């Protein structure tokens, strides 16, 4: 079996951490100068590993192996959320690169090509998984034409031009050559740590169902309007939010989650009764039946709030995704590699976060491996994983890639 080089692995991860460093994390939003520095540096490391490397018109950094037989894609992403952690994305990138280096040093994978891809904007500064969806042919030019950076509002076309990518073609290969996609990632939750485990073999990636809930009341003076005649849209929504948080544990079970991440009161002034209020309600599960039951619960509570007055309350669906199932053969490869390196310290689990693997799962057998996040923290600069867990994860990932490659030879 191939053997990884822990010093080389940690050296590459720490170098990426130094690009756009922010406290103990990084700030590398998609197509920023630091993000492009990281892409070009990583492209160089891929070339040193013997891959034929390009940065395409969407910013994907693709390293192709010379072998001409069946292909495996491995990878993740390089950019970060704003002011966030150092491992979200880069961990999977350096694992993929190290797997290629270790397998090459152990004699190679014969006719099976093991490619590495850093897929642009997994973090969704401009859209949803646009880099990996571009690679698999699921992005139209029109989508890029209208996309804007959600932080600064910069059109995606302008950002691509500033990054030196305007006019470059997007690389969309013949997918029939690809037999598998393997990705490693930090867990970004506390499931592994809470059970004192070191590895998670992902069974599925959750679907996100999202709704806008709008309350319409009457905007008026906060001092002169008697309480008895108010139609306070903010109060109506907050009452509803509380009843939803009370009702949902019974329908959500142990793993499904829900979040009210945004509440807007209009006009949002301290001395004005809100005339209109809206909140975004998001639910995630890998079980569509459960999501349907949660939606039913949501619908009933919104209807009751509307009926109860004095404000009108309505529900507007925004997004209704489909869970992505990970391939059972790739799950078995990760599990057997995990059992070899960390017997009894691994578990099968769903992913509560979205990942590039779900773009690939629509087109080819795909699988993911998780390593623990200390304190379950991610999308924050304190995000971290122990060096022991990082190195162990790289060994398991590399073995699993070698196993999948051997199965295709
Ligand atoms: Zn990520």
mmCIF file of C-alpha atoms and ligand atoms in Angstrom:
data_model
loop_
_atom_site.group_PDB
_atom_site.id
_atom_site.type_symbol
_atom_site.label_atom_id
_atom_site.label_comp_id
_atom_site.label_asym_id
_atom_site.label_seq_id
_atom_site.Cartn_x
_atom_site.Cartn_y
_atom_site.Cartn_z
ATOM 1 C CA UNK A 1 0.000 0.000 0.000
ATOM 2 C CA UNK A 2 1.257 3.577 -0.693
ATOM 3 C CA UNK A 3 2.580 5.548 2.254
ATOM 4 C CA UNK A 4 2.069 9.280 2.706
ATOM 5 C CA UNK A 5 4.726 11.782 3.799
ATOM 6 C CA UNK A 6 3.305 13.594 6.883
ATOM 7 C CA UNK A 7 5.946 16.370 6.771
ATOM 8 C CA UNK A 8 5.163 17.164 3.122
ATOM 9 C CA UNK A 9 1.414 16.993 3.858
ATOM 10 C CA UNK A 10 1.550 19.396 6.818
ATOM 11 C CA UNK A 11 4.025 21.658 4.981
ATOM 12 C CA UNK A 12 1.577 22.141 2.111
ATOM 13 C CA UNK A 13 -1.364 22.712 4.459
ATOM 14 C CA UNK A 14 0.603 25.270 6.471
ATOM 15 C CA UNK A 15 1.735 27.056 3.304
ATOM 16 C CA UNK A 16 -1.906 27.435 2.213
ATOM 17 C CA UNK A 17 -2.676 28.735 5.709
ATOM 18 C CA UNK A 18 -0.123 31.522 5.187
ATOM 19 C CA UNK A 19 -1.877 32.835 2.046
ATOM 20 C CA UNK A 20 -4.503 35.369 3.113
ATOM 21 C CA UNK A 21 -3.879 34.549 6.780
ATOM 22 C CA UNK A 22 -6.476 35.942 9.191
ATOM 23 C CA UNK A 23 -5.776 35.298 12.917
ATOM 24 C CA UNK A 24 -5.350 31.482 12.999
ATOM 25 C CA UNK A 25 -7.541 31.026 9.910
ATOM 26 C CA UNK A 26 -7.670 32.496 6.400
ATOM 27 C CA UNK A 27 -9.619 35.080 4.394
ATOM 28 C CA UNK A 28 -9.592 33.908 0.773
ATOM 29 C CA UNK A 29 -12.932 34.685 -0.866
ATOM 30 C CA UNK A 30 -13.332 33.306 -4.400
ATOM 31 C CA UNK A 31 -11.260 35.149 -7.102
ATOM 32 C CA UNK A 32 -9.670 37.515 -4.551
ATOM 33 C CA UNK A 33 -5.957 38.180 -5.014
ATOM 34 C CA UNK A 34 -5.089 35.774 -2.197
ATOM 35 C CA UNK A 35 -7.416 33.116 -3.602
ATOM 36 C CA UNK A 36 -5.699 33.361 -6.997
ATOM 37 C CA UNK A 37 -2.268 33.223 -5.316
ATOM 38 C CA UNK A 38 -3.359 30.000 -3.610
ATOM 39 C CA UNK A 39 -4.666 28.565 -6.926
ATOM 40 C CA UNK A 40 -1.441 29.338 -8.794
ATOM 41 C CA UNK A 41 0.717 27.986 -5.977
ATOM 42 C CA UNK A 42 -1.330 24.805 -5.778
ATOM 43 C CA UNK A 43 -1.160 24.412 -9.569
ATOM 44 C CA UNK A 44 2.640 24.470 -9.237
ATOM 45 C CA UNK A 45 2.550 21.758 -6.569
ATOM 46 C CA UNK A 46 0.313 19.638 -8.820
ATOM 47 C CA UNK A 47 2.806 20.068 -11.698
ATOM 48 C CA UNK A 48 5.637 18.952 -9.412
ATOM 49 C CA UNK A 49 3.567 15.826 -8.714
ATOM 50 C CA UNK A 50 3.574 15.045 -12.439
ATOM 51 C CA UNK A 51 0.099 16.244 -13.371
ATOM 52 C CA UNK A 52 -0.801 18.232 -16.487
ATOM 53 C CA UNK A 53 -2.340 21.354 -14.925
ATOM 54 C CA UNK A 54 -4.705 24.088 -16.096
ATOM 55 C CA UNK A 55 -6.716 26.862 -14.440
ATOM 56 C CA UNK A 56 -9.877 27.045 -16.529
ATOM 57 C CA UNK A 57 -12.394 29.807 -17.226
ATOM 58 C CA UNK A 58 -14.299 29.318 -13.965
ATOM 59 C CA UNK A 59 -11.112 29.124 -11.863
ATOM 60 C CA UNK A 60 -11.078 25.343 -11.473
ATOM 61 C CA UNK A 61 -7.516 24.099 -11.013
ATOM 62 C CA UNK A 62 -7.445 20.754 -12.802
ATOM 63 C CA UNK A 63 -4.477 18.384 -12.773
ATOM 64 C CA UNK A 64 -4.728 15.517 -15.249
ATOM 65 C CA UNK A 65 -2.693 12.337 -14.920
ATOM 66 C CA UNK A 66 -0.963 11.006 -18.032
ATOM 67 C CA UNK A 67 -2.575 7.545 -17.865
ATOM 68 C CA UNK A 68 -5.227 6.968 -20.524
ATOM 69 C CA UNK A 69 -7.411 4.317 -18.879
ATOM 70 C CA UNK A 70 -10.394 4.851 -16.569
ATOM 71 C CA UNK A 71 -10.153 8.069 -14.563
ATOM 72 C CA UNK A 72 -10.721 8.939 -10.900
ATOM 73 C CA UNK A 73 -11.228 12.565 -9.830
ATOM 74 C CA UNK A 74 -10.111 13.575 -6.334
ATOM 75 C CA UNK A 75 -10.365 17.037 -4.839
ATOM 76 C CA UNK A 76 -12.276 19.703 -2.963
ATOM 77 C CA UNK A 77 -11.870 23.503 -2.916
ATOM 78 C CA UNK A 78 -9.237 26.145 -2.086
ATOM 79 C CA UNK A 79 -11.212 29.352 -1.374
ATOM 80 C CA UNK A 80 -12.626 30.100 2.061
ATOM 81 C CA UNK A 81 -15.662 31.712 3.574
ATOM 82 C CA UNK A 82 -14.966 35.303 4.679
ATOM 83 C CA UNK A 83 -12.577 35.358 7.675
ATOM 84 C CA UNK A 84 -12.891 31.613 8.206
ATOM 85 C CA UNK A 85 -10.904 28.455 8.883
ATOM 86 C CA UNK A 86 -7.731 27.070 7.291
ATOM 87 C CA UNK A 87 -8.868 23.480 6.690
ATOM 88 C CA UNK A 88 -12.304 23.849 5.079
ATOM 89 C CA UNK A 89 -11.371 22.868 1.524
ATOM 90 C CA UNK A 90 -7.540 22.866 1.648
ATOM 91 C CA UNK A 91 -7.549 19.666 3.737
ATOM 92 C CA UNK A 92 -9.244 17.762 0.922
ATOM 93 C CA UNK A 93 -7.008 19.402 -1.710
ATOM 94 C CA UNK A 94 -3.767 18.471 0.031
ATOM 95 C CA UNK A 95 -5.071 14.933 0.726
ATOM 96 C CA UNK A 96 -5.820 14.489 -2.991
ATOM 97 C CA UNK A 97 -2.388 15.784 -3.991
ATOM 98 C CA UNK A 98 -0.629 13.677 -1.356
ATOM 99 C CA UNK A 99 -2.559 10.574 -2.487
ATOM 100 C CA UNK A 100 -1.289 11.117 -6.055
ATOM 101 C CA UNK A 101 2.286 11.640 -4.836
ATOM 102 C CA UNK A 102 2.230 8.615 -2.513
ATOM 103 C CA UNK A 103 0.646 6.320 -5.108
ATOM 104 C CA UNK A 104 3.162 7.497 -7.745
ATOM 105 C CA UNK A 105 6.054 6.852 -5.353
ATOM 106 C CA UNK A 106 4.678 3.365 -4.626
ATOM 107 C CA UNK A 107 4.784 2.488 -8.341
ATOM 108 C CA UNK A 108 1.722 4.264 -9.749
ATOM 109 C CA UNK A 109 -1.784 3.168 -10.637
ATOM 110 C CA UNK A 110 -1.086 1.591 -14.036
ATOM 111 C CA UNK A 111 -3.583 2.591 -16.701
ATOM 112 C CA UNK A 112 -5.916 4.226 -14.143
ATOM 113 C CA UNK A 113 -5.604 8.022 -14.143
ATOM 114 C CA UNK A 114 -5.891 9.736 -10.761
ATOM 115 C CA UNK A 115 -6.698 13.417 -11.367
ATOM 116 C CA UNK A 116 -6.851 16.268 -8.860
ATOM 117 C CA UNK A 117 -9.327 19.155 -9.032
ATOM 118 C CA UNK A 118 -9.763 22.314 -6.940
ATOM 119 C CA UNK A 119 -13.329 23.361 -7.747
ATOM 120 C CA UNK A 120 -14.007 27.072 -7.669
ATOM 121 C CA UNK A 121 -16.430 28.768 -5.306
ATOM 122 C CA UNK A 122 -17.651 25.752 -3.361
ATOM 123 C CA UNK A 123 -18.148 28.305 -0.597
ATOM 124 C CA UNK A 124 -20.887 30.006 -2.588
ATOM 125 C CA UNK A 125 -19.628 33.579 -2.793
ATOM 126 C CA UNK A 126 -21.226 33.784 -6.260
ATOM 127 C CA UNK A 127 -23.550 30.789 -6.507
ATOM 128 C CA UNK A 128 -23.923 27.200 -5.440
ATOM 129 C CA UNK A 129 -21.084 24.747 -6.207
ATOM 130 C CA UNK A 130 -20.498 26.567 -9.495
ATOM 131 C CA UNK A 131 -16.998 25.143 -10.101
ATOM 132 C CA UNK A 132 -17.852 21.472 -9.626
ATOM 133 C CA UNK A 133 -21.144 21.895 -11.513
ATOM 134 C CA UNK A 134 -19.216 23.534 -14.355
ATOM 135 C CA UNK A 135 -16.816 20.573 -14.505
ATOM 136 C CA UNK A 136 -19.693 18.081 -14.817
ATOM 137 C CA UNK A 137 -21.454 20.249 -17.421
ATOM 138 C CA UNK A 138 -24.288 21.549 -15.253
ATOM 139 C CA UNK A 139 -23.608 25.318 -15.590
ATOM 140 C CA UNK A 140 -24.872 27.518 -18.444
ATOM 141 C CA UNK A 141 -23.110 30.779 -19.371
ATOM 142 C CA UNK A 142 -26.312 32.662 -18.478
ATOM 143 C CA UNK A 143 -25.911 31.639 -14.838
ATOM 144 C CA UNK A 144 -22.425 33.216 -14.761
ATOM 145 C CA UNK A 145 -23.760 36.354 -16.521
ATOM 146 C CA UNK A 146 -26.138 37.169 -13.662
ATOM 147 C CA UNK A 147 -24.159 35.901 -10.636
ATOM 148 C CA UNK A 148 -22.838 38.451 -8.138
ATOM 149 C CA UNK A 149 -20.622 38.271 -5.067
ATOM 150 C CA UNK A 150 -23.010 38.103 -2.104
ATOM 151 C CA UNK A 151 -20.700 40.231 0.088
ATOM 152 C CA UNK A 152 -19.758 43.077 -2.268
ATOM 153 C CA UNK A 153 -22.210 42.658 -5.144
ATOM 154 C CA UNK A 154 -19.404 42.430 -7.722
ATOM 155 C CA UNK A 155 -20.643 40.777 -10.941
ATOM 156 C CA UNK A 156 -19.036 37.350 -11.368
ATOM 157 C CA UNK A 157 -17.855 38.330 -14.881
ATOM 158 C CA UNK A 158 -15.942 41.314 -13.420
ATOM 159 C CA UNK A 159 -14.411 39.139 -10.702
ATOM 160 C CA UNK A 160 -13.333 36.538 -13.282
ATOM 161 C CA UNK A 161 -11.773 39.299 -15.421
ATOM 162 C CA UNK A 162 -9.911 40.765 -12.431
ATOM 163 C CA UNK A 163 -8.609 37.266 -11.668
ATOM 164 C CA UNK A 164 -7.246 36.991 -15.218
ATOM 165 C CA UNK A 165 -9.790 34.370 -16.279
ATOM 166 C CA UNK A 166 -11.970 36.351 -18.724
ATOM 167 C CA UNK A 167 -12.343 34.639 -22.087
ATOM 168 C CA UNK A 168 -10.785 31.380 -20.920
ATOM 169 C CA UNK A 169 -12.769 28.249 -21.754
ATOM 170 C CA UNK A 170 -14.332 26.206 -18.998
ATOM 171 C CA UNK A 171 -12.969 22.643 -18.919
ATOM 172 C CA UNK A 172 -15.877 20.196 -19.239
ATOM 173 C CA UNK A 173 -14.414 16.753 -19.920
ATOM 174 C CA UNK A 174 -16.109 13.694 -21.385
ATOM 175 C CA UNK A 175 -17.487 12.307 -18.134
ATOM 176 C CA UNK A 176 -17.715 8.767 -19.502
ATOM 177 C CA UNK A 177 -13.981 8.407 -18.707
ATOM 178 C CA UNK A 178 -14.603 9.175 -15.032
ATOM 179 C CA UNK A 179 -15.524 6.203 -12.843
ATOM 180 C CA UNK A 180 -15.277 7.755 -9.384
ATOM 181 C CA UNK A 181 -14.995 10.980 -7.371
ATOM 182 C CA UNK A 182 -13.400 10.911 -3.916
ATOM 183 C CA UNK A 183 -13.267 13.890 -1.562
ATOM 184 C CA UNK A 184 -12.086 14.383 2.003
ATOM 185 C CA UNK A 185 -13.241 17.229 4.211
ATOM 186 C CA UNK A 186 -13.330 18.313 7.822
ATOM 187 C CA UNK A 187 -16.618 17.275 9.421
ATOM 188 C CA UNK A 188 -17.602 20.848 10.446
ATOM 189 C CA UNK A 189 -19.760 19.377 13.221
ATOM 190 C CA UNK A 190 -19.156 17.595 16.524
ATOM 191 C CA UNK A 191 -20.559 14.126 15.727
ATOM 192 C CA UNK A 192 -17.132 12.427 15.480
ATOM 193 C CA UNK A 193 -15.597 14.266 18.427
ATOM 194 C CA UNK A 194 -18.629 13.600 20.647
ATOM 195 C CA UNK A 195 -18.190 9.869 20.046
ATOM 196 C CA UNK A 196 -14.368 10.023 20.291
ATOM 197 C CA UNK A 197 -14.035 8.785 16.706
ATOM 198 C CA UNK A 198 -11.439 9.831 14.124
ATOM 199 C CA UNK A 199 -13.070 9.142 10.750
ATOM 200 C CA UNK A 200 -16.491 9.484 9.181
ATOM 201 C CA UNK A 201 -17.500 7.635 6.024
ATOM 202 C CA UNK A 202 -20.193 9.754 4.424
ATOM 203 C CA UNK A 203 -23.369 7.926 3.394
ATOM 204 C CA UNK A 204 -25.232 10.875 1.903
ATOM 205 C CA UNK A 205 -25.240 14.640 1.671
ATOM 206 C CA UNK A 206 -28.332 16.321 3.031
ATOM 207 C CA UNK A 207 -30.880 18.164 0.941
ATOM 208 C CA UNK A 208 -31.685 21.776 1.848
ATOM 209 C CA UNK A 209 -35.304 22.889 1.791
ATOM 210 C CA UNK A 210 -35.735 26.613 2.364
ATOM 211 C CA UNK A 211 -38.717 28.965 2.715
ATOM 212 C CA UNK A 212 -39.458 32.651 3.080
ATOM 213 C CA UNK A 213 -42.121 33.378 5.689
ATOM 214 C CA UNK A 214 -43.706 36.811 5.316
ATOM 215 C CA UNK A 215 -45.955 38.651 7.779
ATOM 216 C CA UNK A 216 -47.921 41.699 6.631
ATOM 217 C CA UNK A 217 -49.191 44.080 9.309
ATOM 218 C CA UNK A 218 -49.647 47.832 9.553
ATOM 219 C CA UNK A 219 -46.718 50.220 10.010
ATOM 220 C CA UNK A 220 -47.468 52.888 12.611
ATOM 221 C CA UNK A 221 -46.132 55.085 15.437
ATOM 222 C CA UNK A 222 -44.596 53.124 18.336
ATOM 223 C CA UNK A 223 -45.782 55.668 20.915
ATOM 224 C CA UNK A 224 -49.290 56.655 19.923
ATOM 225 C CA UNK A 225 -50.720 53.398 18.575
ATOM 226 C CA UNK A 226 -52.669 51.549 21.318
ATOM 227 C CA UNK A 227 -51.559 47.918 21.822
ATOM 228 C CA UNK A 228 -55.142 46.717 21.270
ATOM 229 C CA UNK A 229 -55.259 47.918 17.670
ATOM 230 C CA UNK A 230 -51.693 47.175 16.533
ATOM 231 C CA UNK A 231 -50.910 44.861 13.646
ATOM 232 C CA UNK A 232 -47.242 44.260 14.443
ATOM 233 C CA UNK A 233 -45.694 42.099 11.712
ATOM 234 C CA UNK A 234 -42.497 41.595 13.728
ATOM 235 C CA UNK A 235 -44.375 40.310 16.757
ATOM 236 C CA UNK A 236 -46.374 37.929 14.546
ATOM 237 C CA UNK A 237 -43.205 36.423 13.065
ATOM 238 C CA UNK A 238 -41.428 36.111 16.392
ATOM 239 C CA UNK A 239 -44.445 34.342 17.894
ATOM 240 C CA UNK A 240 -44.423 31.951 14.950
ATOM 241 C CA UNK A 241 -40.653 31.383 15.281
ATOM 242 C CA UNK A 242 -41.124 30.320 18.894
ATOM 243 C CA UNK A 243 -43.931 27.872 18.103
ATOM 244 C CA UNK A 244 -41.831 26.365 15.282
ATOM 245 C CA UNK A 245 -38.864 25.818 17.610
ATOM 246 C CA UNK A 246 -41.233 24.133 20.076
ATOM 247 C CA UNK A 247 -42.890 21.909 17.477
ATOM 248 C CA UNK A 248 -39.927 20.807 15.360
ATOM 249 C CA UNK A 249 -38.001 18.460 17.703
ATOM 250 C CA UNK A 250 -40.880 15.971 17.449
ATOM 251 C CA UNK A 251 -40.775 15.822 13.631
ATOM 252 C CA UNK A 252 -37.039 16.355 13.041
ATOM 253 C CA UNK A 253 -35.699 13.357 14.975
ATOM 254 C CA UNK A 254 -32.040 13.127 15.967
ATOM 255 C CA UNK A 255 -30.236 14.290 12.815
ATOM 256 C CA UNK A 256 -32.489 16.651 10.840
ATOM 257 C CA UNK A 257 -31.838 20.344 11.570
ATOM 258 C CA UNK A 258 -33.655 23.626 11.036
ATOM 259 C CA UNK A 259 -32.499 27.236 11.201
ATOM 260 C CA UNK A 260 -33.975 30.710 11.073
ATOM 261 C CA UNK A 261 -30.852 32.496 9.866
ATOM 262 C CA UNK A 262 -32.377 35.756 8.696
ATOM 263 C CA UNK A 263 -35.125 37.986 10.032
ATOM 264 C CA UNK A 264 -35.880 41.351 8.459
ATOM 265 C CA UNK A 265 -38.237 43.894 10.019
ATOM 266 C CA UNK A 266 -39.502 46.771 7.876
ATOM 267 C CA UNK A 267 -38.778 49.584 8.148
ATOM 268 C CA UNK A 268 -36.460 48.415 10.948
ATOM 269 C CA UNK A 269 -36.676 51.597 13.048
ATOM 270 C CA UNK A 270 -36.828 51.557 16.839
ATOM 271 C CA UNK A 271 -39.874 53.847 17.072
ATOM 272 C CA UNK A 272 -41.911 52.317 14.259
ATOM 273 C CA UNK A 273 -44.156 49.259 14.509
ATOM 274 C CA UNK A 274 -42.979 46.884 11.747
ATOM 275 C CA UNK A 275 -45.484 46.827 8.885
ATOM 276 C CA UNK A 276 -43.851 43.895 7.189
ATOM 277 C CA UNK A 277 -41.495 41.199 8.431
ATOM 278 C CA UNK A 278 -39.892 38.225 6.801
ATOM 279 C CA UNK A 279 -37.672 35.373 7.908
ATOM 280 C CA UNK A 280 -35.921 32.561 6.084
ATOM 281 C CA UNK A 281 -36.567 29.085 7.455
ATOM 282 C CA UNK A 282 -34.131 26.380 6.347
ATOM 283 C CA UNK A 283 -34.315 22.614 6.981
ATOM 284 C CA UNK A 284 -31.711 19.956 6.179
ATOM 285 C CA UNK A 285 -31.991 16.161 6.143
ATOM 286 C CA UNK A 286 -30.827 13.260 4.000
ATOM 287 C CA UNK A 287 -34.327 11.764 4.287
ATOM 288 C CA UNK A 288 -36.889 13.211 1.868
ATOM 289 C CA UNK A 289 -39.836 11.646 3.750
ATOM 290 C CA UNK A 290 -38.715 13.394 6.905
ATOM 291 C CA UNK A 291 -38.333 16.699 5.045
ATOM 292 C CA UNK A 292 -41.891 16.273 3.761
ATOM 293 C CA UNK A 293 -43.167 15.758 7.316
ATOM 294 C CA UNK A 294 -41.213 18.830 8.463
ATOM 295 C CA UNK A 295 -42.679 20.822 5.589
ATOM 296 C CA UNK A 296 -46.160 19.669 6.607
ATOM 297 C CA UNK A 297 -45.513 20.852 10.180
ATOM 298 C CA UNK A 298 -44.234 24.198 8.879
ATOM 299 C CA UNK A 299 -47.224 24.659 6.573
ATOM 300 C CA UNK A 300 -49.689 23.953 9.393
ATOM 301 C CA UNK A 301 -48.053 26.400 11.788
ATOM 302 C CA UNK A 302 -47.890 29.171 9.193
ATOM 303 C CA UNK A 303 -51.575 28.586 8.338
ATOM 304 C CA UNK A 304 -52.477 28.748 12.035
ATOM 305 C CA UNK A 305 -50.526 31.987 12.467
ATOM 306 C CA UNK A 306 -52.320 33.480 9.469
ATOM 307 C CA UNK A 307 -55.719 32.378 10.779
ATOM 308 C CA UNK A 308 -54.990 33.666 14.301
ATOM 309 C CA UNK A 309 -54.379 37.241 13.053
ATOM 310 C CA UNK A 310 -54.070 40.154 13.356
ATOM 311 C CA UNK A 311 -51.384 39.960 10.637
ATOM 312 C CA UNK A 312 -51.501 37.935 7.442
ATOM 313 C CA UNK A 313 -48.722 35.304 7.328
ATOM 314 C CA UNK A 314 -47.695 33.333 4.257
ATOM 315 C CA UNK A 315 -45.101 30.730 3.266
ATOM 316 C CA UNK A 316 -43.066 30.980 0.027
ATOM 317 C CA UNK A 317 -40.878 27.998 -0.993
ATOM 318 C CA UNK A 318 -37.369 29.108 -2.088
ATOM 319 C CA UNK A 319 -35.357 25.941 -2.521
ATOM 320 C CA UNK A 320 -36.094 22.214 -2.443
ATOM 321 C CA UNK A 321 -32.986 20.106 -3.082
ATOM 322 C CA UNK A 322 -32.490 16.378 -3.341
ATOM 323 C CA UNK A 323 -30.170 14.410 -1.035
ATOM 324 C CA UNK A 324 -27.043 12.993 -2.740
ATOM 325 C CA UNK A 325 -26.339 9.332 -2.011
ATOM 326 C CA UNK A 326 -22.703 8.291 -1.775
ATOM 327 C CA UNK A 327 -21.651 5.167 -3.689
ATOM 328 C CA UNK A 328 -21.653 2.002 -1.563
ATOM 329 C CA UNK A 329 -18.463 0.664 -3.213
ATOM 330 C CA UNK A 330 -16.541 3.853 -2.368
ATOM 331 C CA UNK A 331 -18.002 3.817 1.163
ATOM 332 C CA UNK A 332 -16.647 0.245 1.506
ATOM 333 C CA UNK A 333 -13.185 1.365 0.285
ATOM 334 C CA UNK A 334 -13.086 4.201 2.855
ATOM 335 C CA UNK A 335 -14.332 1.836 5.561
ATOM 336 C CA UNK A 336 -11.756 -0.847 4.886
ATOM 337 C CA UNK A 337 -8.947 1.751 4.790
ATOM 338 C CA UNK A 338 -10.284 3.253 8.039
ATOM 339 C CA UNK A 339 -10.443 -0.173 9.669
ATOM 340 C CA UNK A 340 -6.824 -0.827 8.631
ATOM 341 C CA UNK A 341 -5.455 2.402 10.133
ATOM 342 C CA UNK A 342 -7.904 3.083 12.994
ATOM 343 C CA UNK A 343 -9.818 -0.062 13.903
ATOM 344 C CA UNK A 344 -13.150 0.717 15.568
ATOM 345 C CA UNK A 345 -12.609 4.513 15.353
ATOM 346 C CA UNK A 346 -14.762 5.193 12.300
ATOM 347 C CA UNK A 347 -18.464 5.529 11.634
ATOM 348 C CA UNK A 348 -20.820 5.943 8.690
ATOM 349 C CA UNK A 349 -22.678 9.256 8.814
ATOM 350 C CA UNK A 350 -24.575 11.759 6.653
ATOM 351 C CA UNK A 351 -23.062 15.137 5.789
ATOM 352 C CA UNK A 352 -25.041 18.111 7.077
ATOM 353 C CA UNK A 353 -23.002 20.519 4.931
ATOM 354 C CA UNK A 354 -23.112 20.677 1.152
ATOM 355 C CA UNK A 355 -20.005 19.670 -0.795
ATOM 356 C CA UNK A 356 -18.685 19.395 -4.357
ATOM 357 C CA UNK A 357 -19.234 15.611 -4.087
ATOM 358 C CA UNK A 358 -22.953 16.197 -4.618
ATOM 359 C CA UNK A 359 -22.295 17.758 -8.046
ATOM 360 C CA UNK A 360 -20.318 14.649 -8.979
ATOM 361 C CA UNK A 361 -22.786 12.176 -7.431
ATOM 362 C CA UNK A 362 -25.293 13.128 -10.158
ATOM 363 C CA UNK A 363 -22.867 11.809 -12.789
ATOM 364 C CA UNK A 364 -20.549 9.177 -11.289
ATOM 365 C CA UNK A 365 -20.034 7.029 -8.176
ATOM 366 C CA UNK A 366 -18.887 9.447 -5.464
ATOM 367 C CA UNK A 367 -17.732 9.227 -1.878
ATOM 368 C CA UNK A 368 -16.492 11.368 0.992
ATOM 369 C CA UNK A 369 -14.352 10.944 4.090
ATOM 370 C CA UNK A 370 -14.596 13.190 7.177
ATOM 371 C CA UNK A 371 -12.027 13.966 9.861
ATOM 372 C CA UNK A 372 -13.087 15.557 13.191
ATOM 373 C CA UNK A 373 -13.429 19.292 13.757
ATOM 374 C CA UNK A 374 -12.234 20.343 17.217
ATOM 375 C CA UNK A 375 -15.252 21.560 19.166
ATOM 376 C CA UNK A 376 -17.370 21.037 16.030
ATOM 377 C CA UNK A 377 -16.355 24.546 14.893
ATOM 378 C CA UNK A 378 -16.140 25.574 11.229
ATOM 379 C CA UNK A 379 -16.808 28.674 9.086
ATOM 380 C CA UNK A 380 -14.855 30.509 11.796
ATOM 381 C CA UNK A 381 -11.144 31.329 12.076
ATOM 382 C CA UNK A 382 -10.758 29.073 15.156
ATOM 383 C CA UNK A 383 -11.617 25.985 13.048
ATOM 384 C CA UNK A 384 -9.020 23.253 13.655
ATOM 385 C CA UNK A 385 -8.256 19.508 13.601
ATOM 386 C CA UNK A 386 -5.465 17.735 15.501
ATOM 387 C CA UNK A 387 -2.327 16.910 13.504
ATOM 388 C CA UNK A 388 -2.795 13.227 14.437
ATOM 389 C CA UNK A 389 -6.287 13.235 12.917
ATOM 390 C CA UNK A 390 -5.089 15.136 9.815
ATOM 391 C CA UNK A 391 -2.288 12.630 9.174
ATOM 392 C CA UNK A 392 -4.517 9.613 9.886
ATOM 393 C CA UNK A 393 -7.158 10.949 7.504
ATOM 394 C CA UNK A 394 -4.564 11.366 4.744
ATOM 395 C CA UNK A 395 -3.436 7.743 5.166
ATOM 396 C CA UNK A 396 -7.018 6.479 4.978
ATOM 397 C CA UNK A 397 -7.868 8.711 2.006
ATOM 398 C CA UNK A 398 -4.761 7.591 0.092
ATOM 399 C CA UNK A 399 -5.472 3.906 0.763
ATOM 400 C CA UNK A 400 -9.075 4.326 -0.367
ATOM 401 C CA UNK A 401 -7.995 6.026 -3.623
ATOM 402 C CA UNK A 402 -5.536 3.158 -4.215
ATOM 403 C CA UNK A 403 -8.278 0.591 -3.509
ATOM 404 C CA UNK A 404 -10.728 2.235 -5.910
ATOM 405 C CA UNK A 405 -7.972 2.506 -8.562
ATOM 406 C CA UNK A 406 -7.093 -1.184 -8.097
ATOM 407 C CA UNK A 407 -10.765 -2.045 -8.575
ATOM 408 C CA UNK A 408 -10.781 -0.238 -11.949
ATOM 409 C CA UNK A 409 -7.486 -1.660 -13.225
HETATM 410 ZN ZN1 LIG B 1 -15.709 23.114 2.374
#
